[in-house]
Each structure stands twice: as C-alpha cells, then as structure tokens.
C-alpha cells in the first residue's frame, strides 16, 4: 500500500504532531550504531494507538539532540514530535539525523486489525525450527504440455505424506484463462520465464526461478513426481533460519486480516509475502492437451492450491517485517497484512487458505529465497513449530 495524498488534508486529525518544515537533512551518510527506534512497528488506524520514537547512538539516548524526518512523496520533512498515530491505513517512513549523520529508515504501518496469536510455549528457543518447502507450479488451461505436469504434481502430493511441501499453483504466461489475474501473471513471469525452463509448465521450489523443473518428452507423471520429491528432500537438508506463528481472519464481506510473528536466529534481511490459495475450484474452460491416459488419472476440471491473491509482486518475495530492513538475529519480527474486500474473488471462502512465505537474502547477495513457509486455514491460527 502506498501513502495516499489524502494524508496531507487529514494530517491534523490523525497525527500527534504534524510535519512542520521542509528542511532537508542533506546528503548525510547512514551512521553505524545510530538508530531511530519505535515502540511499535504496526499501529491500528483508529487515530488513537500510537508509536513512540527515540534515537540512540550505540545504545545511548540522543533523542533530544536529534531531528526526526518523515518521507512524504519522496521528500524529507522535519517531523516535530516523538509520537505518531494515524486514522489512515498505510505505510509511513521515518528516519533521524544526529550530528550530521543519519539513521536507517524505519517504516510504521497503520493497519485495520491486529489478530491475537497463540502463546509461544518455548519463547527462549531459537533453533530446531520445523522447515517446509514452497512448491509452486506454473500452468495454464491453454497449454498443450501442462497436463502432464498437473498430473505429476497430483502424484507428488501423494508422496508428500509428511507435509514437507506447501503446494501452490499459479496461472499465467501462456494467456488469460479463467484463473489468470494480473498479479498472479506477474508472479508467473518472474518465476517461470527467467530460469532454465523458460515458460510453463514448470515447478519452482522456494522462489528459485533459475532452478525450475520442466517437462520432457520422456517424462511420465510418476517421473515428474519423483523429480519434485527429490528436489524437496534436497531443500529439506538445510536448516530453517526462522519459524512462523500466524493467525488469519476474514469473510467475503470484510476482507482478510493476517497477523504473524517470525522467530529468526540469524542476522540478515528477511521479507514476508502472503499468498491466498483456494481449493476445490471447477473450471468452465477445458484444459487442452489432455490424453485418454492422463484423463484416467486426473479430473482436469478440478483445481486445488490455486493462488488467488498475492501481497507483493515487485518484488514477489515480499515486504519488510517489524518496520526494518535487517534483523539482528535471535529476535521476533512482527507482521500484519490486511486484504480489503474487493481485492480478491473467491468461489467459496471455506476453501481458502493463507500461505505465509518468509524469504532471506544470501550472505553476500541481494537475492532472496524462501527460508520457511507455512499454510494457515482461514479463521484459524498456528503456533511456532519445532522438530
């Protein structure tokens, strides 16, 4: 969500103290150890709940000697005050200056709902996280060779008895069938046209577009299923750096709210993406490319794990958590996301599930790959899981 222009007209109504100056901090450099802190990274957009700001240098409070700025439409404006509240949902970016040096930017997000999460019975535990692998199939109803991958994924689901894989299906690339949306097509283009396969059908694990699994002439649904199983088992060999606790709430009239806490045990850059999937969909269009042999194995009018909504498309790996770009490790990052009614279209809300995907950048890379993923049914909650 972007900061709305309406923010200016309503500023007096929903901020503790308005921006009062256009003074620019200049080209100061970000100083290591200098930090703008907020008591809350997420506040309710009720105009009452607020977050409090402090500025520290190597842990020492230097708030009184610092200037806080808010980024508004790409410009930096002095923010007079040490608290912030809003009646307008959105993301608000702040930073501070001290002795000519700058803090990193932080983001405060105003959201309509924050859900209660399950109690963490092992709050001091930061290792041995239960890991899962994100498996994303790219397909289309007007794709001649997609049926073999569709049946292959179905056969793999029978092998996924321990639940190591979270299955998702994205329609796009080939054309606009009835399950196509502009946002899922963006995901499909990023995952299935930039790797070694170059289109659909393809199956990608943990958002690694350069390692897609394709379909070859000699493949059978069984060989495809075994190839995916082998790839999932390989991904499971590495340890997860995070665990995810989540809660979801929603219906067709009010939209969907998602709240999560993410335990991370390694310092680094983490991102969260929310995908909403739906099961038991029936297509009115016919899947092309089927054969009698494949028809005997699978009903191509039925569709499961279908991605219907994605929270982030550019980039697809998601948004920051707890208002900051980088985690220090051994901490819990908070996350909230609200999907407005009308931003999605589901056939039956009872068949809706929310997939929460946490990705982490490599040690010396800006490339994010999925570190862990969970699936949470709508109007339910899940707690941190350990081995």
GROMACS .gro file of C-alpha atoms in nm:
model
  387
    1UNK     CA    1   0.000   0.000   0.000
    2UNK     CA    2   0.129   0.346  -0.084
    3UNK     CA    3   0.099   0.662   0.126
    4UNK     CA    4  -0.212   0.835  -0.001
    5UNK     CA    5  -0.232   1.200  -0.100
    6UNK     CA    6  -0.529   1.233   0.135
    7UNK     CA    7  -0.278   1.210   0.419
    8UNK     CA    8  -0.195   1.580   0.390
    9UNK     CA    9  -0.552   1.704   0.425
   10UNK     CA   10  -0.621   1.483   0.725
   11UNK     CA   11  -0.285   1.526   0.898
   12UNK     CA   12  -0.416   1.734   1.185
   13UNK     CA   13  -0.680   1.472   1.259
   14UNK     CA   14  -0.462   1.166   1.279
   15UNK     CA   15  -0.109   1.262   1.380
   16UNK     CA   16   0.000   1.359   1.725
   17UNK     CA   17   0.210   1.637   1.575
   18UNK     CA   18   0.220   1.730   1.207
   19UNK     CA   19   0.520   1.775   0.985
   20UNK     CA   20   0.601   2.142   1.015
   21UNK     CA   21   0.906   2.206   0.800
   22UNK     CA   22   1.055   2.124   0.464
   23UNK     CA   23   1.410   2.133   0.598
   24UNK     CA   24   1.613   1.867   0.421
   25UNK     CA   25   1.874   1.657   0.604
   26UNK     CA   26   2.107   1.686   0.304
   27UNK     CA   27   2.335   1.408   0.192
   28UNK     CA   28   2.445   1.281   0.529
   29UNK     CA   29   2.568   0.923   0.544
   30UNK     CA   30   2.399   0.648   0.744
   31UNK     CA   31   2.599   0.606   1.064
   32UNK     CA   32   2.654   0.257   1.204
   33UNK     CA   33   2.520   0.238   1.558
   34UNK     CA   34   2.285   0.533   1.508
   35UNK     CA   35   1.925   0.415   1.523
   36UNK     CA   36   1.573   0.558   1.513
   37UNK     CA   37   1.362   0.332   1.734
   38UNK     CA   38   0.984   0.298   1.752
   39UNK     CA   39   0.783   0.136   2.028
   40UNK     CA   40   0.551  -0.021   1.769
   41UNK     CA   41   0.612  -0.109   1.405
   42UNK     CA   42   0.236  -0.156   1.347
   43UNK     CA   43  -0.045   0.061   1.483
   44UNK     CA   44  -0.420   0.037   1.438
   45UNK     CA   45  -0.558   0.300   1.201
   46UNK     CA   46  -0.802   0.422   1.466
   47UNK     CA   47  -0.634   0.758   1.527
   48UNK     CA   48  -0.564   0.657   1.887
   49UNK     CA   49  -0.300   0.387   1.903
   50UNK     CA   50   0.043   0.544   1.870
   51UNK     CA   51   0.408   0.458   1.841
   52UNK     CA   52   0.679   0.643   2.033
   53UNK     CA   53   1.016   0.746   1.882
   54UNK     CA   54   1.361   0.752   2.038
   55UNK     CA   55   1.704   0.798   1.881
   56UNK     CA   56   2.005   0.610   2.014
   57UNK     CA   57   2.376   0.616   1.936
   58UNK     CA   58   2.549   0.294   2.038
   59UNK     CA   59   2.264   0.241   2.285
   60UNK     CA   60   2.284   0.588   2.441
   61UNK     CA   61   1.972   0.806   2.414
   62UNK     CA   62   2.040   1.109   2.192
   63UNK     CA   63   1.678   1.190   2.112
   64UNK     CA   64   1.698   1.547   2.244
   65UNK     CA   65   1.993   1.626   2.017
   66UNK     CA   66   1.839   1.464   1.707
   67UNK     CA   67   1.597   1.564   1.433
   68UNK     CA   68   1.330   1.321   1.310
   69UNK     CA   69   1.218   1.330   0.946
   70UNK     CA   70   0.925   1.179   0.759
   71UNK     CA   71   0.948   1.080   0.392
   72UNK     CA   72   0.648   1.227   0.207
   73UNK     CA   73   0.620   1.183  -0.170
   74UNK     CA   74   0.994   1.132  -0.196
   75UNK     CA   75   1.081   1.442   0.010
   76UNK     CA   76   1.215   1.459   0.365
   77UNK     CA   77   1.016   1.678   0.603
   78UNK     CA   78   1.103   1.757   0.964
   79UNK     CA   79   0.865   1.574   1.196
   80UNK     CA   80   0.801   1.774   1.513
   81UNK     CA   81   0.713   1.525   1.782
   82UNK     CA   82   0.810   1.196   1.937
   83UNK     CA   83   0.489   1.001   1.868
   84UNK     CA   84   0.284   0.908   1.563
   85UNK     CA   85  -0.073   0.788   1.512
   86UNK     CA   86  -0.299   0.766   1.210
   87UNK     CA   87  -0.659   0.714   1.106
   88UNK     CA   88  -0.549   0.632   0.751
   89UNK     CA   89  -0.419   0.282   0.670
   90UNK     CA   90  -0.081   0.289   0.501
   91UNK     CA   91   0.295   0.279   0.537
   92UNK     CA   92   0.484   0.577   0.680
   93UNK     CA   93   0.861   0.612   0.656
   94UNK     CA   94   1.081   0.795   0.909
   95UNK     CA   95   1.449   0.846   0.982
   96UNK     CA   96   1.656   1.075   1.206
   97UNK     CA   97   1.974   1.280   1.193
   98UNK     CA   98   2.230   1.333   1.469
   99UNK     CA   99   2.546   1.543   1.434
  100UNK     CA  100   2.519   1.537   1.055
  101UNK     CA  101   2.477   1.160   1.035
  102UNK     CA  102   2.160   0.965   0.950
  103UNK     CA  103   1.983   0.661   1.088
  104UNK     CA  104   1.849   0.388   0.859
  105UNK     CA  105   1.486   0.441   0.758
  106UNK     CA  106   1.211   0.267   0.952
  107UNK     CA  107   0.854   0.201   0.840
  108UNK     CA  108   0.546   0.238   1.057
  109UNK     CA  109   0.237   0.070   0.914
  110UNK     CA  110  -0.118   0.160   1.015
  111UNK     CA  111  -0.347  -0.143   0.977
  112UNK     CA  112  -0.716  -0.207   1.042
  113UNK     CA  113  -0.669  -0.519   1.258
  114UNK     CA  114  -0.407  -0.700   1.464
  115UNK     CA  115  -0.501  -1.057   1.549
  116UNK     CA  116  -0.425  -1.249   1.867
  117UNK     CA  117  -0.153  -1.511   1.814
  118UNK     CA  118  -0.105  -1.840   2.001
  119UNK     CA  119   0.116  -1.834   2.307
  120UNK     CA  120   0.479  -1.930   2.245
  121UNK     CA  121   0.550  -2.206   2.495
  122UNK     CA  122   0.922  -2.206   2.405
  123UNK     CA  123   0.991  -1.833   2.393
  124UNK     CA  124   1.364  -1.877   2.457
  125UNK     CA  125   1.413  -2.139   2.183
  126UNK     CA  126   1.577  -2.014   1.865
  127UNK     CA  127   1.687  -2.334   1.697
  128UNK     CA  128   1.547  -2.661   1.565
  129UNK     CA  129   1.274  -2.492   1.362
  130UNK     CA  130   1.033  -2.712   1.166
  131UNK     CA  131   1.103  -2.641   0.799
  132UNK     CA  132   0.880  -2.661   0.491
  133UNK     CA  133   0.945  -2.605   0.123
  134UNK     CA  134   0.737  -2.383  -0.106
  135UNK     CA  135   0.647  -2.571  -0.426
  136UNK     CA  136   0.495  -2.353  -0.699
  137UNK     CA  137   0.358  -2.498  -1.021
  138UNK     CA  138   0.322  -2.271  -1.322
  139UNK     CA  139   0.045  -2.375  -1.558
  140UNK     CA  140  -0.233  -2.260  -1.793
  141UNK     CA  141  -0.556  -2.405  -1.930
  142UNK     CA  142  -0.443  -2.330  -2.286
  143UNK     CA  143  -0.107  -2.507  -2.255
  144UNK     CA  144  -0.064  -2.829  -2.455
  145UNK     CA  145   0.202  -2.987  -2.238
  146UNK     CA  146   0.076  -2.866  -1.899
  147UNK     CA  147  -0.149  -3.171  -1.829
  148UNK     CA  148   0.148  -3.396  -1.771
  149UNK     CA  149   0.287  -3.156  -1.505
  150UNK     CA  150  -0.059  -3.116  -1.350
  151UNK     CA  151  -0.087  -3.492  -1.302
  152UNK     CA  152   0.276  -3.504  -1.189
  153UNK     CA  153   0.204  -3.251  -0.912
  154UNK     CA  154  -0.101  -3.455  -0.811
  155UNK     CA  155   0.113  -3.768  -0.791
  156UNK     CA  156   0.373  -3.578  -0.586
  157UNK     CA  157   0.102  -3.471  -0.339
  158UNK     CA  158   0.052  -3.842  -0.264
  159UNK     CA  159   0.423  -3.865  -0.178
  160UNK     CA  160   0.411  -3.555   0.043
  161UNK     CA  161   0.284  -3.756   0.339
  162UNK     CA  162   0.500  -3.576   0.597
  163UNK     CA  163   0.387  -3.231   0.481
  164UNK     CA  164   0.735  -3.106   0.395
  165UNK     CA  165   0.599  -2.923   0.090
  166UNK     CA  166   0.342  -2.644   0.073
  167UNK     CA  167   0.180  -2.662  -0.273
  168UNK     CA  168   0.076  -2.356  -0.474
  169UNK     CA  169  -0.041  -2.325  -0.835
  170UNK     CA  170  -0.004  -2.008  -1.044
  171UNK     CA  171  -0.177  -1.948  -1.378
  172UNK     CA  172  -0.011  -1.718  -1.626
  173UNK     CA  173   0.250  -1.671  -1.902
  174UNK     CA  174   0.056  -1.858  -2.174
  175UNK     CA  175  -0.261  -1.648  -2.173
  176UNK     CA  176  -0.556  -1.519  -1.977
  177UNK     CA  177  -0.758  -1.823  -1.874
  178UNK     CA  178  -1.031  -1.801  -1.609
  179UNK     CA  179  -0.781  -1.843  -1.324
  180UNK     CA  180  -0.547  -1.574  -1.454
  181UNK     CA  181  -0.513  -1.243  -1.265
  182UNK     CA  182  -0.272  -0.958  -1.341
  183UNK     CA  183  -0.091  -1.009  -1.009
  184UNK     CA  184  -0.051  -1.385  -1.045
  185UNK     CA  185   0.072  -1.332  -1.400
  186UNK     CA  186   0.346  -1.105  -1.265
  187UNK     CA  187   0.447  -1.385  -1.027
  188UNK     CA  188   0.438  -1.635  -1.315
  189UNK     CA  189   0.654  -1.414  -1.536
  190UNK     CA  190   0.914  -1.372  -1.262
  191UNK     CA  191   0.924  -1.740  -1.169
  192UNK     CA  192   0.877  -1.922  -1.497
  193UNK     CA  193   1.040  -1.712  -1.770
  194UNK     CA  194   1.374  -1.623  -1.616
  195UNK     CA  195   1.517  -1.962  -1.537
  196UNK     CA  196   1.631  -2.275  -1.716
  197UNK     CA  197   1.280  -2.374  -1.830
  198UNK     CA  198   1.159  -2.054  -1.994
  199UNK     CA  199   0.782  -2.091  -1.959
  200UNK     CA  200   0.509  -2.318  -1.834
  201UNK     CA  201   0.467  -2.590  -1.735
  202UNK     CA  202   0.733  -2.554  -1.471
  203UNK     CA  203   0.766  -2.617  -1.099
  204UNK     CA  204   0.984  -2.389  -0.886
  205UNK     CA  205   1.094  -2.452  -0.528
  206UNK     CA  206   1.141  -2.172  -0.273
  207UNK     CA  207   1.112  -1.898  -0.540
  208UNK     CA  208   1.435  -2.013  -0.707
  209UNK     CA  209   1.343  -1.917  -1.063
  210UNK     CA  210   1.675  -2.034  -1.205
  211UNK     CA  211   1.617  -2.392  -1.088
  212UNK     CA  212   1.277  -2.474  -1.240
  213UNK     CA  213   1.166  -2.830  -1.306
  214UNK     CA  214   1.020  -2.871  -1.655
  215UNK     CA  215   0.851  -3.145  -1.857
  216UNK     CA  216   1.038  -3.352  -2.114
  217UNK     CA  217   0.912  -3.586  -2.384
  218UNK     CA  218   1.019  -3.897  -2.194
  219UNK     CA  219   0.861  -3.784  -1.865
  220UNK     CA  220   0.566  -3.956  -1.707
  221UNK     CA  221   0.360  -3.820  -1.416
  222UNK     CA  222   0.547  -4.064  -1.193
  223UNK     CA  223   0.893  -3.944  -1.301
  224UNK     CA  224   0.785  -3.581  -1.256
  225UNK     CA  225   0.655  -3.660  -0.906
  226UNK     CA  226   0.981  -3.834  -0.814
  227UNK     CA  227   1.189  -3.543  -0.952
  228UNK     CA  228   0.994  -3.294  -0.739
  229UNK     CA  229   1.019  -3.522  -0.434
  230UNK     CA  230   1.395  -3.547  -0.477
  231UNK     CA  231   1.425  -3.168  -0.507
  232UNK     CA  232   1.211  -3.113  -0.195
  233UNK     CA  233   1.419  -3.364   0.002
  234UNK     CA  234   1.732  -3.179  -0.106
  235UNK     CA  235   1.591  -2.845   0.012
  236UNK     CA  236   1.499  -3.003   0.345
  237UNK     CA  237   1.866  -3.082   0.413
  238UNK     CA  238   1.937  -2.721   0.512
  239UNK     CA  239   1.817  -2.572   0.840
  240UNK     CA  240   1.546  -2.307   0.854
  241UNK     CA  241   1.657  -1.974   0.998
  242UNK     CA  242   1.308  -1.884   1.110
  243UNK     CA  243   0.979  -2.016   1.246
  244UNK     CA  244   0.637  -1.867   1.181
  245UNK     CA  245   0.334  -1.824   1.406
  246UNK     CA  246   0.023  -1.684   1.239
  247UNK     CA  247  -0.346  -1.609   1.267
  248UNK     CA  248  -0.599  -1.528   0.995
  249UNK     CA  249  -0.949  -1.385   0.997
  250UNK     CA  250  -1.192  -1.297   0.723
  251UNK     CA  251  -1.504  -1.345   0.519
  252UNK     CA  252  -1.644  -1.231   0.187
  253UNK     CA  253  -1.782  -0.906   0.332
  254UNK     CA  254  -1.499  -0.768   0.542
  255UNK     CA  255  -1.184  -0.894   0.368
  256UNK     CA  256  -0.897  -1.090   0.521
  257UNK     CA  257  -0.658  -0.998   0.800
  258UNK     CA  258  -0.328  -1.176   0.860
  259UNK     CA  259  -0.103  -1.141   1.164
  260UNK     CA  260   0.224  -1.320   1.222
  261UNK     CA  261   0.533  -1.335   1.436
  262UNK     CA  262   0.856  -1.471   1.292
  263UNK     CA  263   1.138  -1.602   1.508
  264UNK     CA  264   1.474  -1.553   1.336
  265UNK     CA  265   1.801  -1.697   1.462
  266UNK     CA  266   2.039  -1.541   1.210
  267UNK     CA  267   2.115  -1.178   1.140
  268UNK     CA  268   2.013  -1.078   0.791
  269UNK     CA  269   1.749  -0.933   0.563
  270UNK     CA  270   1.409  -1.104   0.579
  271UNK     CA  271   1.089  -1.046   0.383
  272UNK     CA  272   0.729  -1.172   0.417
  273UNK     CA  273   0.485  -1.247   0.135
  274UNK     CA  274   0.121  -1.351   0.178
  275UNK     CA  275  -0.041  -1.570  -0.086
  276UNK     CA  276  -0.406  -1.670  -0.059
  277UNK     CA  277  -0.492  -2.003  -0.219
  278UNK     CA  278  -0.821  -2.180  -0.285
  279UNK     CA  279  -0.912  -2.548  -0.322
  280UNK     CA  280  -1.195  -2.733  -0.496
  281UNK     CA  281  -1.234  -2.496  -0.789
  282UNK     CA  282  -1.409  -2.619  -1.102
  283UNK     CA  283  -1.314  -2.470  -1.439
  284UNK     CA  284  -1.567  -2.388  -1.705
  285UNK     CA  285  -1.291  -2.387  -1.969
  286UNK     CA  286  -1.148  -2.715  -2.093
  287UNK     CA  287  -0.784  -2.797  -2.030
  288UNK     CA  288  -0.619  -2.852  -2.366
  289UNK     CA  289  -0.353  -3.114  -2.429
  290UNK     CA  290  -0.505  -3.395  -2.226
  291UNK     CA  291  -0.485  -3.759  -2.334
  292UNK     CA  292  -0.701  -4.062  -2.250
  293UNK     CA  293  -0.419  -4.196  -2.031
  294UNK     CA  294  -0.396  -3.871  -1.832
  295UNK     CA  295  -0.775  -3.833  -1.815
  296UNK     CA  296  -0.786  -4.173  -1.648
  297UNK     CA  297  -0.551  -4.045  -1.376
  298UNK     CA  298  -0.693  -3.699  -1.308
  299UNK     CA  299  -1.010  -3.488  -1.342
  300UNK     CA  300  -0.882  -3.179  -1.523
  301UNK     CA  301  -1.192  -2.977  -1.436
  302UNK     CA  302  -1.087  -2.977  -1.066
  303UNK     CA  303  -0.825  -2.733  -0.933
  304UNK     CA  304  -0.656  -2.714  -0.592
  305UNK     CA  305  -0.389  -2.493  -0.430
  306UNK     CA  306  -0.476  -2.218  -0.678
  307UNK     CA  307  -0.314  -1.881  -0.597
  308UNK     CA  308  -0.588  -1.615  -0.596
  309UNK     CA  309  -0.412  -1.322  -0.426
  310UNK     CA  310  -0.051  -1.217  -0.365
  311UNK     CA  311   0.056  -0.939  -0.131
  312UNK     CA  312   0.366  -0.843  -0.327
  313UNK     CA  313   0.454  -0.855  -0.697
  314UNK     CA  314   0.752  -0.621  -0.737
  315UNK     CA  315   0.940  -0.793  -0.588
  316UNK     CA  316   0.746  -1.114  -0.528
  317UNK     CA  317   0.941  -1.215  -0.215
  318UNK     CA  318   0.750  -0.960  -0.009
  319UNK     CA  319   0.775  -0.677   0.240
  320UNK     CA  320   0.989  -0.593   0.538
  321UNK     CA  321   0.879  -0.705   0.882
  322UNK     CA  322   0.872  -0.506   1.206
  323UNK     CA  323   0.940  -0.191   1.003
  324UNK     CA  324   1.306  -0.262   0.937
  325UNK     CA  325   1.522  -0.386   0.656
  326UNK     CA  326   1.759  -0.604   0.859
  327UNK     CA  327   1.724  -0.826   1.164
  328UNK     CA  328   1.996  -0.858   1.426
  329UNK     CA  329   1.905  -1.225   1.477
  330UNK     CA  330   1.767  -1.406   1.782
  331UNK     CA  331   1.459  -1.187   1.781
  332UNK     CA  332   1.090  -1.198   1.692
  333UNK     CA  333   0.967  -0.993   1.396
  334UNK     CA  334   0.604  -0.883   1.385
  335UNK     CA  335   0.394  -0.864   1.067
  336UNK     CA  336   0.038  -0.765   0.981
  337UNK     CA  337  -0.136  -0.752   0.647
  338UNK     CA  338  -0.496  -0.662   0.556
  339UNK     CA  339  -0.664  -0.756   0.228
  340UNK     CA  340  -0.954  -0.527   0.153
  341UNK     CA  341  -1.283  -0.675   0.037
  342UNK     CA  342  -1.286  -0.642  -0.340
  343UNK     CA  343  -0.913  -0.702  -0.377
  344UNK     CA  344  -0.983  -1.072  -0.426
  345UNK     CA  345  -1.250  -1.302  -0.566
  346UNK     CA  346  -1.305  -1.645  -0.418
  347UNK     CA  347  -1.560  -1.908  -0.514
  348UNK     CA  348  -1.600  -2.040  -0.158
  349UNK     CA  349  -1.433  -1.884   0.147
  350UNK     CA  350  -1.446  -2.222   0.323
  351UNK     CA  351  -1.185  -2.349   0.078
  352UNK     CA  352  -0.947  -2.058   0.134
  353UNK     CA  353  -0.605  -2.091   0.300
  354UNK     CA  354  -0.333  -1.835   0.362
  355UNK     CA  355   0.028  -1.915   0.277
  356UNK     CA  356   0.293  -1.711   0.460
  357UNK     CA  357   0.632  -1.711   0.289
  358UNK     CA  358   0.945  -1.582   0.466
  359UNK     CA  359   1.246  -1.527   0.242
  360UNK     CA  360   1.601  -1.433   0.338
  361UNK     CA  361   1.877  -1.269   0.136
  362UNK     CA  362   2.201  -1.463   0.093
  363UNK     CA  363   2.508  -1.375   0.296
  364UNK     CA  364   2.669  -1.176   0.014
  365UNK     CA  365   2.371  -1.136  -0.215
  366UNK     CA  366   2.060  -0.925  -0.257
  367UNK     CA  367   1.878  -1.228  -0.397
  368UNK     CA  368   1.603  -1.355  -0.168
  369UNK     CA  369   1.498  -1.720  -0.149
  370UNK     CA  370   1.236  -1.882   0.072
  371UNK     CA  371   1.368  -1.975   0.415
  372UNK     CA  372   1.043  -2.116   0.553
  373UNK     CA  373   0.675  -2.130   0.469
  374UNK     CA  374   0.351  -2.223   0.645
  375UNK     CA  375  -0.010  -2.272   0.541
  376UNK     CA  376  -0.285  -2.144   0.770
  377UNK     CA  377  -0.657  -2.211   0.706
  378UNK     CA  378  -0.881  -1.906   0.713
  379UNK     CA  379  -1.007  -1.807   1.062
  380UNK     CA  380  -0.754  -2.028   1.234
  381UNK     CA  381  -0.411  -1.989   1.390
  382UNK     CA  382  -0.083  -2.182   1.402
  383UNK     CA  383   0.198  -2.166   1.652
  384UNK     CA  384   0.575  -2.189   1.616
  385UNK     CA  385   0.682  -2.541   1.524
  386UNK     CA  386   1.000  -2.723   1.615
  387UNK     CA  387   1.148  -3.054   1.510
   0.00000   0.00000   0.00000
